[in-house]
mmCIF file of C-alpha atoms in Angstrom:
data_model
loop_
_atom_site.group_PDB
_atom_site.id
_atom_site.type_symbol
_atom_site.label_atom_id
_atom_site.label_comp_id
_atom_site.label_asym_id
_atom_site.label_seq_id
_atom_site.Cartn_x
_atom_site.Cartn_y
_atom_site.Cartn_z
ATOM 1 C CA UNK A 2 35.602 27.615 17.238
ATOM 2 C CA UNK A 3 33.087 26.512 19.848
ATOM 3 C CA UNK A 4 34.058 23.421 21.828
ATOM 4 C CA UNK A 5 31.272 20.923 22.340
ATOM 5 C CA UNK A 6 30.492 18.115 24.763
ATOM 6 C CA UNK A 7 29.298 14.761 23.518
ATOM 7 C CA UNK A 8 26.565 12.942 25.420
ATOM 8 C CA UNK A 9 27.483 9.318 26.141
ATOM 9 C CA UNK A 10 24.608 7.002 26.923
ATOM 10 C CA UNK A 11 25.250 3.477 28.185
ATOM 11 C CA UNK A 12 24.104 1.996 24.867
ATOM 12 C CA UNK A 13 26.356 4.280 22.832
ATOM 13 C CA UNK A 14 29.376 3.482 25.016
ATOM 14 C CA UNK A 15 28.692 -0.222 24.629
ATOM 15 C CA UNK A 16 28.303 0.184 20.869
ATOM 16 C CA UNK A 17 31.658 1.878 20.324
ATOM 17 C CA UNK A 18 33.461 -0.443 22.736
ATOM 18 C CA UNK A 19 32.059 -3.479 20.913
ATOM 19 C CA UNK A 20 32.850 -2.013 17.494
ATOM 20 C CA UNK A 21 36.410 -1.096 18.448
ATOM 21 C CA UNK A 22 37.098 -4.533 19.923
ATOM 22 C CA UNK A 23 35.764 -6.257 16.807
ATOM 23 C CA UNK A 24 37.795 -4.059 14.468
ATOM 24 C CA UNK A 25 41.009 -4.496 16.429
ATOM 25 C CA UNK A 26 40.416 -8.229 16.610
ATOM 26 C CA UNK A 27 39.998 -8.376 12.824
ATOM 27 C CA UNK A 28 43.233 -6.444 12.258
ATOM 28 C CA UNK A 29 45.332 -8.020 15.003
ATOM 29 C CA UNK A 30 47.519 -9.850 12.483
ATOM 30 C CA UNK A 31 48.867 -6.581 11.026
ATOM 31 C CA UNK A 32 50.286 -3.257 12.136
ATOM 32 C CA UNK A 33 47.037 -1.819 10.894
ATOM 33 C CA UNK A 34 47.769 1.786 11.795
ATOM 34 C CA UNK A 35 50.385 2.251 9.088
ATOM 35 C CA UNK A 36 50.734 1.877 5.337
ATOM 36 C CA UNK A 37 51.868 -1.472 3.972
ATOM 37 C CA UNK A 38 53.010 -2.624 0.535
ATOM 38 C CA UNK A 39 49.647 -1.989 -1.183
ATOM 39 C CA UNK A 40 49.564 1.534 0.247
ATOM 40 C CA UNK A 41 52.978 2.393 -1.150
ATOM 41 C CA UNK A 42 52.423 0.721 -4.515
ATOM 42 C CA UNK A 43 49.248 2.723 -5.070
ATOM 43 C CA UNK A 44 50.763 6.028 -4.020
ATOM 44 C CA UNK A 45 53.882 5.511 -6.127
ATOM 45 C CA UNK A 46 51.691 4.562 -9.087
ATOM 46 C CA UNK A 47 49.926 7.925 -8.968
ATOM 47 C CA UNK A 48 53.249 9.710 -8.441
ATOM 48 C CA UNK A 49 54.547 8.045 -11.598
ATOM 49 C CA UNK A 50 51.443 8.947 -13.622
ATOM 50 C CA UNK A 51 51.430 12.539 -12.364
ATOM 51 C CA UNK A 52 55.083 13.396 -12.885
ATOM 52 C CA UNK A 53 55.300 11.251 -16.014
ATOM 53 C CA UNK A 54 52.555 13.361 -17.601
ATOM 54 C CA UNK A 55 54.349 16.465 -16.294
ATOM 55 C CA UNK A 56 57.475 15.377 -18.184
ATOM 56 C CA UNK A 57 55.441 14.935 -21.378
ATOM 57 C CA UNK A 58 53.691 18.293 -21.081
ATOM 58 C CA UNK A 59 57.101 19.958 -20.819
ATOM 59 C CA UNK A 60 58.254 18.203 -23.983
ATOM 60 C CA UNK A 61 55.419 18.794 -26.419
ATOM 61 C CA UNK A 62 54.813 21.570 -28.918
ATOM 62 C CA UNK A 63 51.174 20.615 -29.485
ATOM 63 C CA UNK A 64 48.649 22.687 -27.528
ATOM 64 C CA UNK A 65 46.029 19.939 -27.320
ATOM 65 C CA UNK A 66 48.577 17.383 -26.105
ATOM 66 C CA UNK A 67 49.829 19.959 -23.585
ATOM 67 C CA UNK A 68 46.285 20.453 -22.218
ATOM 68 C CA UNK A 69 45.594 16.702 -21.985
ATOM 69 C CA UNK A 70 48.903 15.995 -20.244
ATOM 70 C CA UNK A 71 48.265 18.902 -17.876
ATOM 71 C CA UNK A 72 44.834 17.484 -17.012
ATOM 72 C CA UNK A 73 46.324 14.048 -16.294
ATOM 73 C CA UNK A 74 49.014 15.751 -14.194
ATOM 74 C CA UNK A 75 46.360 17.579 -12.152
ATOM 75 C CA UNK A 76 43.980 14.641 -11.722
ATOM 76 C CA UNK A 77 46.650 12.128 -10.744
ATOM 77 C CA UNK A 78 48.150 14.783 -8.475
ATOM 78 C CA UNK A 79 44.800 14.973 -6.703
ATOM 79 C CA UNK A 80 44.865 11.185 -6.297
ATOM 80 C CA UNK A 81 48.331 11.451 -4.747
ATOM 81 C CA UNK A 82 46.704 13.628 -2.107
ATOM 82 C CA UNK A 83 43.950 11.063 -1.598
ATOM 83 C CA UNK A 84 46.361 8.114 -1.523
ATOM 84 C CA UNK A 85 49.283 9.561 0.453
ATOM 85 C CA UNK A 86 48.535 13.023 1.793
ATOM 86 C CA UNK A 87 45.337 12.251 3.671
ATOM 87 C CA UNK A 88 46.865 9.331 5.558
ATOM 88 C CA UNK A 89 50.026 11.311 6.249
ATOM 89 C CA UNK A 90 47.919 14.081 7.828
ATOM 90 C CA UNK A 91 46.597 11.466 10.272
ATOM 91 C CA UNK A 92 50.104 10.017 10.846
ATOM 92 C CA UNK A 93 49.113 6.643 9.390
ATOM 93 C CA UNK A 94 51.638 6.463 6.533
ATOM 94 C CA UNK A 95 54.775 6.177 8.710
ATOM 95 C CA UNK A 96 55.367 5.475 12.374
ATOM 96 C CA UNK A 97 57.598 8.563 12.439
ATOM 97 C CA UNK A 98 55.655 11.830 12.737
ATOM 98 C CA UNK A 99 58.288 13.899 10.920
ATOM 99 C CA UNK A 100 58.273 11.466 8.002
ATOM 100 C CA UNK A 101 54.490 11.853 7.797
ATOM 101 C CA UNK A 102 54.850 15.639 7.688
ATOM 102 C CA UNK A 103 57.358 15.455 4.823
ATOM 103 C CA UNK A 104 55.122 13.099 2.840
ATOM 104 C CA UNK A 105 52.121 15.307 3.610
ATOM 105 C CA UNK A 106 53.949 18.390 2.312
ATOM 106 C CA UNK A 107 54.984 16.885 -1.015
ATOM 107 C CA UNK A 108 51.727 14.959 -1.547
ATOM 108 C CA UNK A 109 49.813 18.253 -1.667
ATOM 109 C CA UNK A 110 52.286 19.948 -3.992
ATOM 110 C CA UNK A 111 50.319 19.228 -7.172
ATOM 111 C CA UNK A 112 47.044 20.326 -5.517
ATOM 112 C CA UNK A 113 48.254 23.660 -4.171
ATOM 113 C CA UNK A 114 46.343 23.704 -0.864
ATOM 114 C CA UNK A 115 48.678 24.373 2.052
ATOM 115 C CA UNK A 116 49.046 20.965 3.738
ATOM 116 C CA UNK A 117 49.730 22.210 7.255
ATOM 117 C CA UNK A 118 46.747 24.567 7.366
ATOM 118 C CA UNK A 119 44.511 21.941 5.762
ATOM 119 C CA UNK A 120 45.645 19.296 8.244
ATOM 120 C CA UNK A 121 45.021 21.581 11.222
ATOM 121 C CA UNK A 122 41.459 22.418 10.250
ATOM 122 C CA UNK A 123 40.725 18.880 9.112
ATOM 123 C CA UNK A 124 41.771 17.239 12.373
ATOM 124 C CA UNK A 125 41.115 19.953 14.964
ATOM 125 C CA UNK A 126 37.703 20.899 13.593
ATOM 126 C CA UNK A 127 36.066 18.599 11.067
ATOM 127 C CA UNK A 128 36.974 15.246 12.599
ATOM 128 C CA UNK A 129 35.723 16.331 15.993
ATOM 129 C CA UNK A 130 32.507 18.128 15.102
ATOM 130 C CA UNK A 131 31.309 17.152 11.623
ATOM 131 C CA UNK A 132 28.258 19.198 10.557
ATOM 132 C CA UNK A 133 28.191 21.268 13.761
ATOM 133 C CA UNK A 134 27.650 24.959 13.119
ATOM 134 C CA UNK A 135 30.404 27.090 14.636
ATOM 135 C CA UNK A 136 32.677 24.088 15.233
ATOM 136 C CA UNK A 137 33.210 22.380 11.859
ATOM 137 C CA UNK A 138 35.039 24.670 9.429
ATOM 138 C CA UNK A 139 33.783 22.623 6.493
ATOM 139 C CA UNK A 140 30.249 23.798 7.205
ATOM 140 C CA UNK A 141 31.118 27.473 7.585
ATOM 141 C CA UNK A 142 28.768 29.922 5.890
ATOM 142 C CA UNK A 143 29.782 30.966 2.394
ATOM 143 C CA UNK A 144 28.385 33.582 -0.029
ATOM 144 C CA UNK A 145 27.353 31.080 -2.707
ATOM 145 C CA UNK A 146 25.714 27.962 -1.253
ATOM 146 C CA UNK A 147 23.416 27.334 1.685
ATOM 147 C CA UNK A 148 24.653 23.987 2.980
ATOM 148 C CA UNK A 149 22.969 23.813 6.376
ATOM 149 C CA UNK A 150 19.615 24.862 7.881
ATOM 150 C CA UNK A 151 21.416 27.253 10.228
ATOM 151 C CA UNK A 152 22.748 29.321 7.316
ATOM 152 C CA UNK A 153 20.833 32.448 6.259
ATOM 153 C CA UNK A 154 18.616 32.116 3.189
ATOM 154 C CA UNK A 155 18.613 34.471 0.220
ATOM 155 C CA UNK A 156 16.646 34.315 -3.022
ATOM 156 C CA UNK A 157 19.593 33.041 -5.059
ATOM 157 C CA UNK A 158 19.647 29.842 -2.995
ATOM 158 C CA UNK A 159 16.423 28.791 -4.717
ATOM 159 C CA UNK A 160 18.607 28.015 -7.732
ATOM 160 C CA UNK A 161 21.672 26.635 -5.964
ATOM 161 C CA UNK A 162 20.968 23.048 -7.011
ATOM 162 C CA UNK A 163 21.351 24.315 -10.599
ATOM 163 C CA UNK A 164 24.429 26.529 -10.305
ATOM 164 C CA UNK A 165 26.289 24.482 -7.644
ATOM 165 C CA UNK A 166 28.488 22.580 -10.184
ATOM 166 C CA UNK A 167 29.917 25.896 -11.400
ATOM 167 C CA UNK A 168 30.717 26.900 -7.819
ATOM 168 C CA UNK A 169 32.368 23.529 -7.245
ATOM 169 C CA UNK A 170 34.609 24.045 -10.278
ATOM 170 C CA UNK A 171 36.091 27.081 -8.509
ATOM 171 C CA UNK A 172 36.531 25.416 -5.120
ATOM 172 C CA UNK A 173 40.143 24.348 -5.635
ATOM 173 C CA UNK A 174 41.283 27.679 -7.075
ATOM 174 C CA UNK A 175 39.523 29.506 -4.246
ATOM 175 C CA UNK A 176 41.360 27.400 -1.675
ATOM 176 C CA UNK A 177 44.729 27.956 -3.372
ATOM 177 C CA UNK A 178 44.442 31.715 -3.861
ATOM 178 C CA UNK A 179 42.131 32.837 -1.034
ATOM 179 C CA UNK A 180 41.222 30.137 1.475
ATOM 180 C CA UNK A 181 44.761 29.401 2.645
ATOM 181 C CA UNK A 182 45.490 33.115 3.019
ATOM 182 C CA UNK A 183 42.426 33.555 5.234
ATOM 183 C CA UNK A 184 43.284 30.522 7.387
ATOM 184 C CA UNK A 185 46.842 31.818 7.821
ATOM 185 C CA UNK A 186 46.113 35.436 8.765
ATOM 186 C CA UNK A 187 42.530 35.772 10.026
ATOM 187 C CA UNK A 188 42.160 36.221 13.795
ATOM 188 C CA UNK A 189 39.008 34.116 13.524
ATOM 189 C CA UNK A 190 41.204 31.031 13.154
ATOM 190 C CA UNK A 191 43.699 31.675 15.958
ATOM 191 C CA UNK A 192 42.354 28.574 17.736
ATOM 192 C CA UNK A 193 43.247 26.444 14.719
ATOM 193 C CA UNK A 194 46.845 27.674 14.596
ATOM 194 C CA UNK A 195 47.342 27.411 18.357
ATOM 195 C CA UNK A 196 50.533 25.596 19.347
ATOM 196 C CA UNK A 197 52.214 26.104 15.960
ATOM 197 C CA UNK A 198 54.979 28.710 15.871
ATOM 198 C CA UNK A 199 54.221 31.632 13.559
ATOM 199 C CA UNK A 200 57.599 31.475 11.844
ATOM 200 C CA UNK A 201 56.989 27.785 11.090
ATOM 201 C CA UNK A 202 53.530 28.518 9.667
ATOM 202 C CA UNK A 203 54.775 31.388 7.499
ATOM 203 C CA UNK A 204 57.933 29.610 6.325
ATOM 204 C CA UNK A 205 56.087 26.476 5.331
ATOM 205 C CA UNK A 206 53.261 28.448 3.712
ATOM 206 C CA UNK A 207 55.439 30.637 1.503
ATOM 207 C CA UNK A 208 57.874 27.835 0.679
ATOM 208 C CA UNK A 209 54.977 25.619 -0.339
ATOM 209 C CA UNK A 210 53.326 28.293 -2.498
ATOM 210 C CA UNK A 211 56.622 29.180 -4.206
ATOM 211 C CA UNK A 212 57.271 25.540 -5.055
ATOM 212 C CA UNK A 213 53.682 25.040 -6.206
ATOM 213 C CA UNK A 214 53.493 28.027 -8.550
ATOM 214 C CA UNK A 215 56.922 27.258 -9.958
ATOM 215 C CA UNK A 216 55.741 23.715 -10.665
ATOM 216 C CA UNK A 217 52.406 24.576 -12.295
ATOM 217 C CA UNK A 218 53.183 27.870 -14.043
ATOM 218 C CA UNK A 219 56.794 29.079 -14.079
ATOM 219 C CA UNK A 220 58.613 25.906 -15.163
ATOM 220 C CA UNK A 221 56.154 25.198 -18.019
ATOM 221 C CA UNK A 222 56.575 28.811 -19.170
ATOM 222 C CA UNK A 223 60.382 28.621 -19.106
ATOM 223 C CA UNK A 224 60.701 25.159 -20.659
ATOM 224 C CA UNK A 225 57.955 25.174 -23.312
ATOM 225 C CA UNK A 226 57.278 27.564 -26.190
ATOM 226 C CA UNK A 227 53.703 28.264 -25.113
ATOM 227 C CA UNK A 228 52.611 31.735 -24.022
ATOM 228 C CA UNK A 229 52.026 32.419 -20.358
ATOM 229 C CA UNK A 230 48.369 33.153 -21.148
ATOM 230 C CA UNK A 231 47.860 29.722 -22.686
ATOM 231 C CA UNK A 232 49.640 28.043 -19.770
ATOM 232 C CA UNK A 233 47.542 29.936 -17.223
ATOM 233 C CA UNK A 234 44.294 29.149 -19.063
ATOM 234 C CA UNK A 235 45.314 25.492 -19.203
ATOM 235 C CA UNK A 236 46.093 25.571 -15.487
ATOM 236 C CA UNK A 237 42.768 27.261 -14.641
ATOM 237 C CA UNK A 238 40.609 25.006 -16.823
ATOM 238 C CA UNK A 239 42.215 21.739 -15.715
ATOM 239 C CA UNK A 240 42.068 22.908 -12.092
ATOM 240 C CA UNK A 241 38.343 23.533 -12.530
ATOM 241 C CA UNK A 242 37.792 20.032 -13.866
ATOM 242 C CA UNK A 243 39.966 18.523 -11.123
ATOM 243 C CA UNK A 244 38.064 20.511 -8.509
ATOM 244 C CA UNK A 245 34.761 19.150 -9.797
ATOM 245 C CA UNK A 246 36.029 15.562 -9.539
ATOM 246 C CA UNK A 247 37.310 16.284 -6.030
ATOM 247 C CA UNK A 248 33.945 17.663 -4.936
ATOM 248 C CA UNK A 249 31.977 14.807 -6.524
ATOM 249 C CA UNK A 250 33.928 12.273 -4.484
ATOM 250 C CA UNK A 251 33.681 14.167 -1.196
ATOM 251 C CA UNK A 252 30.857 16.690 -0.902
ATOM 252 C CA UNK A 253 28.104 14.098 -0.526
ATOM 253 C CA UNK A 254 29.895 12.249 2.252
ATOM 254 C CA UNK A 255 28.600 14.872 4.709
ATOM 255 C CA UNK A 256 26.129 17.012 2.772
ATOM 256 C CA UNK A 257 23.491 14.452 1.855
ATOM 257 C CA UNK A 258 19.731 14.420 2.281
ATOM 258 C CA UNK A 259 19.575 12.175 5.378
ATOM 259 C CA UNK A 260 22.478 13.809 7.221
ATOM 260 C CA UNK A 261 21.903 15.685 10.445
ATOM 261 C CA UNK A 262 23.085 19.243 11.047
ATOM 262 C CA UNK A 263 23.572 20.804 14.437
ATOM 263 C CA UNK A 264 23.354 24.259 15.935
ATOM 264 C CA UNK A 265 23.075 23.449 19.648
ATOM 265 C CA UNK A 266 21.910 26.217 21.954
ATOM 266 C CA UNK A 267 24.412 25.091 24.577
ATOM 267 C CA UNK A 268 27.717 23.267 24.218
ATOM 268 C CA UNK A 269 26.254 19.762 24.486
ATOM 269 C CA UNK A 270 25.500 17.551 21.486
ATOM 270 C CA UNK A 271 22.811 14.902 21.574
ATOM 271 C CA UNK A 272 25.009 11.847 20.866
ATOM 272 C CA UNK A 273 28.352 10.303 21.647
ATOM 273 C CA UNK A 274 31.292 11.135 19.383
ATOM 274 C CA UNK A 275 31.050 7.772 17.576
ATOM 275 C CA UNK A 276 27.302 7.929 16.936
ATOM 276 C CA UNK A 277 27.676 11.552 15.831
ATOM 277 C CA UNK A 278 30.100 10.397 13.112
ATOM 278 C CA UNK A 279 27.536 7.878 11.874
ATOM 279 C CA UNK A 280 24.746 10.460 11.748
ATOM 280 C CA UNK A 281 26.824 12.878 9.687
ATOM 281 C CA UNK A 282 28.760 10.553 7.324
ATOM 282 C CA UNK A 283 27.839 8.684 4.161
ATOM 283 C CA UNK A 284 29.757 5.855 2.462
ATOM 284 C CA UNK A 285 29.675 5.414 -1.291
ATOM 285 C CA UNK A 286 30.491 2.047 -2.854
ATOM 286 C CA UNK A 287 32.553 1.164 0.246
ATOM 287 C CA UNK A 288 33.127 -2.448 -0.824
ATOM 288 C CA UNK A 289 34.224 -1.574 -4.354
ATOM 289 C CA UNK A 290 37.997 -1.993 -4.750
ATOM 290 C CA UNK A 291 38.275 0.464 -7.637
ATOM 291 C CA UNK A 292 36.355 3.144 -5.698
ATOM 292 C CA UNK A 293 38.690 2.718 -2.725
ATOM 293 C CA UNK A 294 41.686 2.812 -5.057
ATOM 294 C CA UNK A 295 40.633 6.118 -6.582
ATOM 295 C CA UNK A 296 39.380 7.832 -3.435
ATOM 296 C CA UNK A 297 42.081 6.795 -0.985
ATOM 297 C CA UNK A 298 39.404 5.282 1.230
ATOM 298 C CA UNK A 299 37.345 8.489 1.334
ATOM 299 C CA UNK A 300 34.428 6.460 0.015
ATOM 300 C CA UNK A 301 34.567 4.547 3.331
ATOM 301 C CA UNK A 302 33.732 7.664 5.275
ATOM 302 C CA UNK A 303 32.220 6.027 8.336
ATOM 303 C CA UNK A 304 35.340 3.890 8.755
ATOM 304 C CA UNK A 305 37.570 6.918 8.350
ATOM 305 C CA UNK A 306 35.700 9.045 10.873
ATOM 306 C CA UNK A 307 35.360 6.261 13.417
ATOM 307 C CA UNK A 308 38.959 5.031 13.004
ATOM 308 C CA UNK A 309 41.063 7.920 11.653
ATOM 309 C CA UNK A 310 44.204 6.316 13.093
ATOM 310 C CA UNK A 311 43.916 3.304 10.753
ATOM 311 C CA UNK A 312 45.488 3.366 7.285
ATOM 312 C CA UNK A 313 42.818 3.506 4.584
ATOM 313 C CA UNK A 314 44.051 0.330 2.855
ATOM 314 C CA UNK A 315 42.571 -1.628 5.775
ATOM 315 C CA UNK A 316 39.063 -0.179 5.479
ATOM 316 C CA UNK A 317 37.907 -3.065 3.279
ATOM 317 C CA UNK A 318 38.415 -5.369 6.266
ATOM 318 C CA UNK A 319 36.272 -3.337 8.647
ATOM 319 C CA UNK A 320 33.390 -1.934 6.531
ATOM 320 C CA UNK A 321 31.177 -4.959 7.074
ATOM 321 C CA UNK A 322 31.962 -4.974 10.801
ATOM 322 C CA UNK A 323 30.793 -1.362 11.039
ATOM 323 C CA UNK A 324 27.611 -2.046 9.078
ATOM 324 C CA UNK A 325 26.779 -5.194 11.069
ATOM 325 C CA UNK A 326 27.458 -3.591 14.464
ATOM 326 C CA UNK A 327 25.439 -0.453 13.719
ATOM 327 C CA UNK A 328 22.456 -2.583 12.705
ATOM 328 C CA UNK A 329 22.880 -4.726 15.813
ATOM 329 C CA UNK A 330 22.706 -1.675 18.070
ATOM 330 C CA UNK A 331 20.110 0.200 15.992
ATOM 331 C CA UNK A 332 22.273 3.153 14.968
ATOM 332 C CA UNK A 333 22.269 4.700 11.476
ATOM 333 C CA UNK A 334 24.722 3.677 8.799
ATOM 334 C CA UNK A 335 24.401 5.569 5.512
ATOM 335 C CA UNK A 336 25.608 3.728 2.404
ATOM 336 C CA UNK A 337 24.920 4.601 -1.238
ATOM 337 C CA UNK A 338 26.348 4.257 -4.711
ATOM 338 C CA UNK A 339 28.275 7.307 -5.931
ATOM 339 C CA UNK A 340 25.461 8.397 -8.306
ATOM 340 C CA UNK A 341 22.856 7.956 -5.556
ATOM 341 C CA UNK A 342 24.990 9.941 -3.133
ATOM 342 C CA UNK A 343 25.210 12.805 -5.621
ATOM 343 C CA UNK A 344 21.442 12.668 -6.186
ATOM 344 C CA UNK A 345 21.023 12.833 -2.411
ATOM 345 C CA UNK A 346 23.403 15.790 -2.268
ATOM 346 C CA UNK A 347 21.467 17.769 -4.856
ATOM 347 C CA UNK A 348 18.198 16.926 -3.108
ATOM 348 C CA UNK A 349 19.804 18.397 0.000
ATOM 349 C CA UNK A 350 20.847 21.525 -1.923
ATOM 350 C CA UNK A 351 17.319 21.928 -3.295
ATOM 351 C CA UNK A 352 15.820 21.582 0.179
ATOM 352 C CA UNK A 353 18.316 24.090 1.600
ATOM 353 C CA UNK A 354 17.330 26.424 -1.230
ATOM 354 C CA UNK A 355 13.799 26.629 0.100
ATOM 355 C CA UNK A 356 13.025 29.763 2.097
ATOM 356 C CA UNK A 357 11.811 27.883 5.148
ATOM 357 C CA UNK A 358 13.896 24.835 6.007
ATOM 358 C CA UNK A 359 13.791 23.254 9.422
ATOM 359 C CA UNK A 360 14.243 19.539 8.702
ATOM 360 C CA UNK A 361 17.088 17.609 10.305
ATOM 361 C CA UNK A 362 18.168 20.538 12.463
ATOM 362 C CA UNK A 363 19.163 19.823 16.055
#
C-alpha cells in the first residue's frame, strides 16, 4: 500500500476543529464512544432472529420452510455484523479492546468473512484513503467491474451497468472462499498484516472458518434429513441474496456519480483527511431511524468516516451538525435516498464503462 500525505489548508483545519468541537459538545452528556442500551438491544434482537431461525431450519422437514429460515438466518446474521461487528472492529462496543475482539469474532460468524483480516484492511486502508488508487483496498482493480477512472478499460465494461447485480450476488461467496485466503497469504498484503503474529493470524483464520462451515453446512447436514446438495444450494442461493442486500446498502456510499477518485502522481493528496472523507462518502436516508436500524449506521457514512471512534447509535445526534458545518464552510456533503444513491451508483458504472473516462479523476 502507498502511504499518502494529506494537505491541510487553514480553512480545512478550522472546519474540522469547529466540527469536532460541535460534535463533542452535543455528546458531552454521554460516553458517546461506546455502545449503550439501544446498541445492545438492537444487536441482541438480530442475534435472536438469526439463531432463532437457525433453530427452526434445523427442526423442519419441509424444503421450502428450510430455505426461508436459512434466508432469514443469513440476512439477520448480516445485520448482526452491521449492528455489532462493525462497531467492535472500531473498538466502540466495549471500553475493553479484548472484549471488542471477541464480539467482532462472533458477530462475523454468520457472514463467513474473517473478522481480523477484514478489520485490518478496513481500518488500515479504507478509513485512511477512501477512493485512492493503490492505498484503498476497496478500490483495488478486479476482473469484472471498472470502478474507478484509473482502472484499465475493456470492452466488457460497456455492459457492466447491466451485469453488475450478478457480480454483486457473488461478492460474499468470493470473500469467504477466495478473498480471505488472498489477504492471509499474498505478499502484496504484508503491510496490512504487519504487527500481527503469524500464528495468531493463522489460528484465528482456521478456527473461524471451521466454526463457520460447521455452522452453515455440517450441522444442518447432520441434524436434518436433507441432502448435502440441497443444503449447499440453499446456502449458495441465500448467500447470493444476502450479498446483494449487503452491496445495495454499501456500494453506493463510495462509488457514486459525484464521488472523487484519486491516483496522485506523488504521495500528496489535494485535501485534508476530513475533507477527503466528505468528497468520497455518500449518506443515504441518514435521518431515517429504520435505515439506521438496519444498516448499523452505515447509511450515515460521512459521520462514520469523520468520527469512526463514536458508536453508530449516536450518529442521529450529529448528522445535522455535519451537514450544517459543511455548508457553513463550503465543503461538499453528499446525501441521497437509498434509491437515488443506487441510481447514482449505476450512472457511475455506466460512465466507467465508457472507453474514455477522465471525469472526477485527481
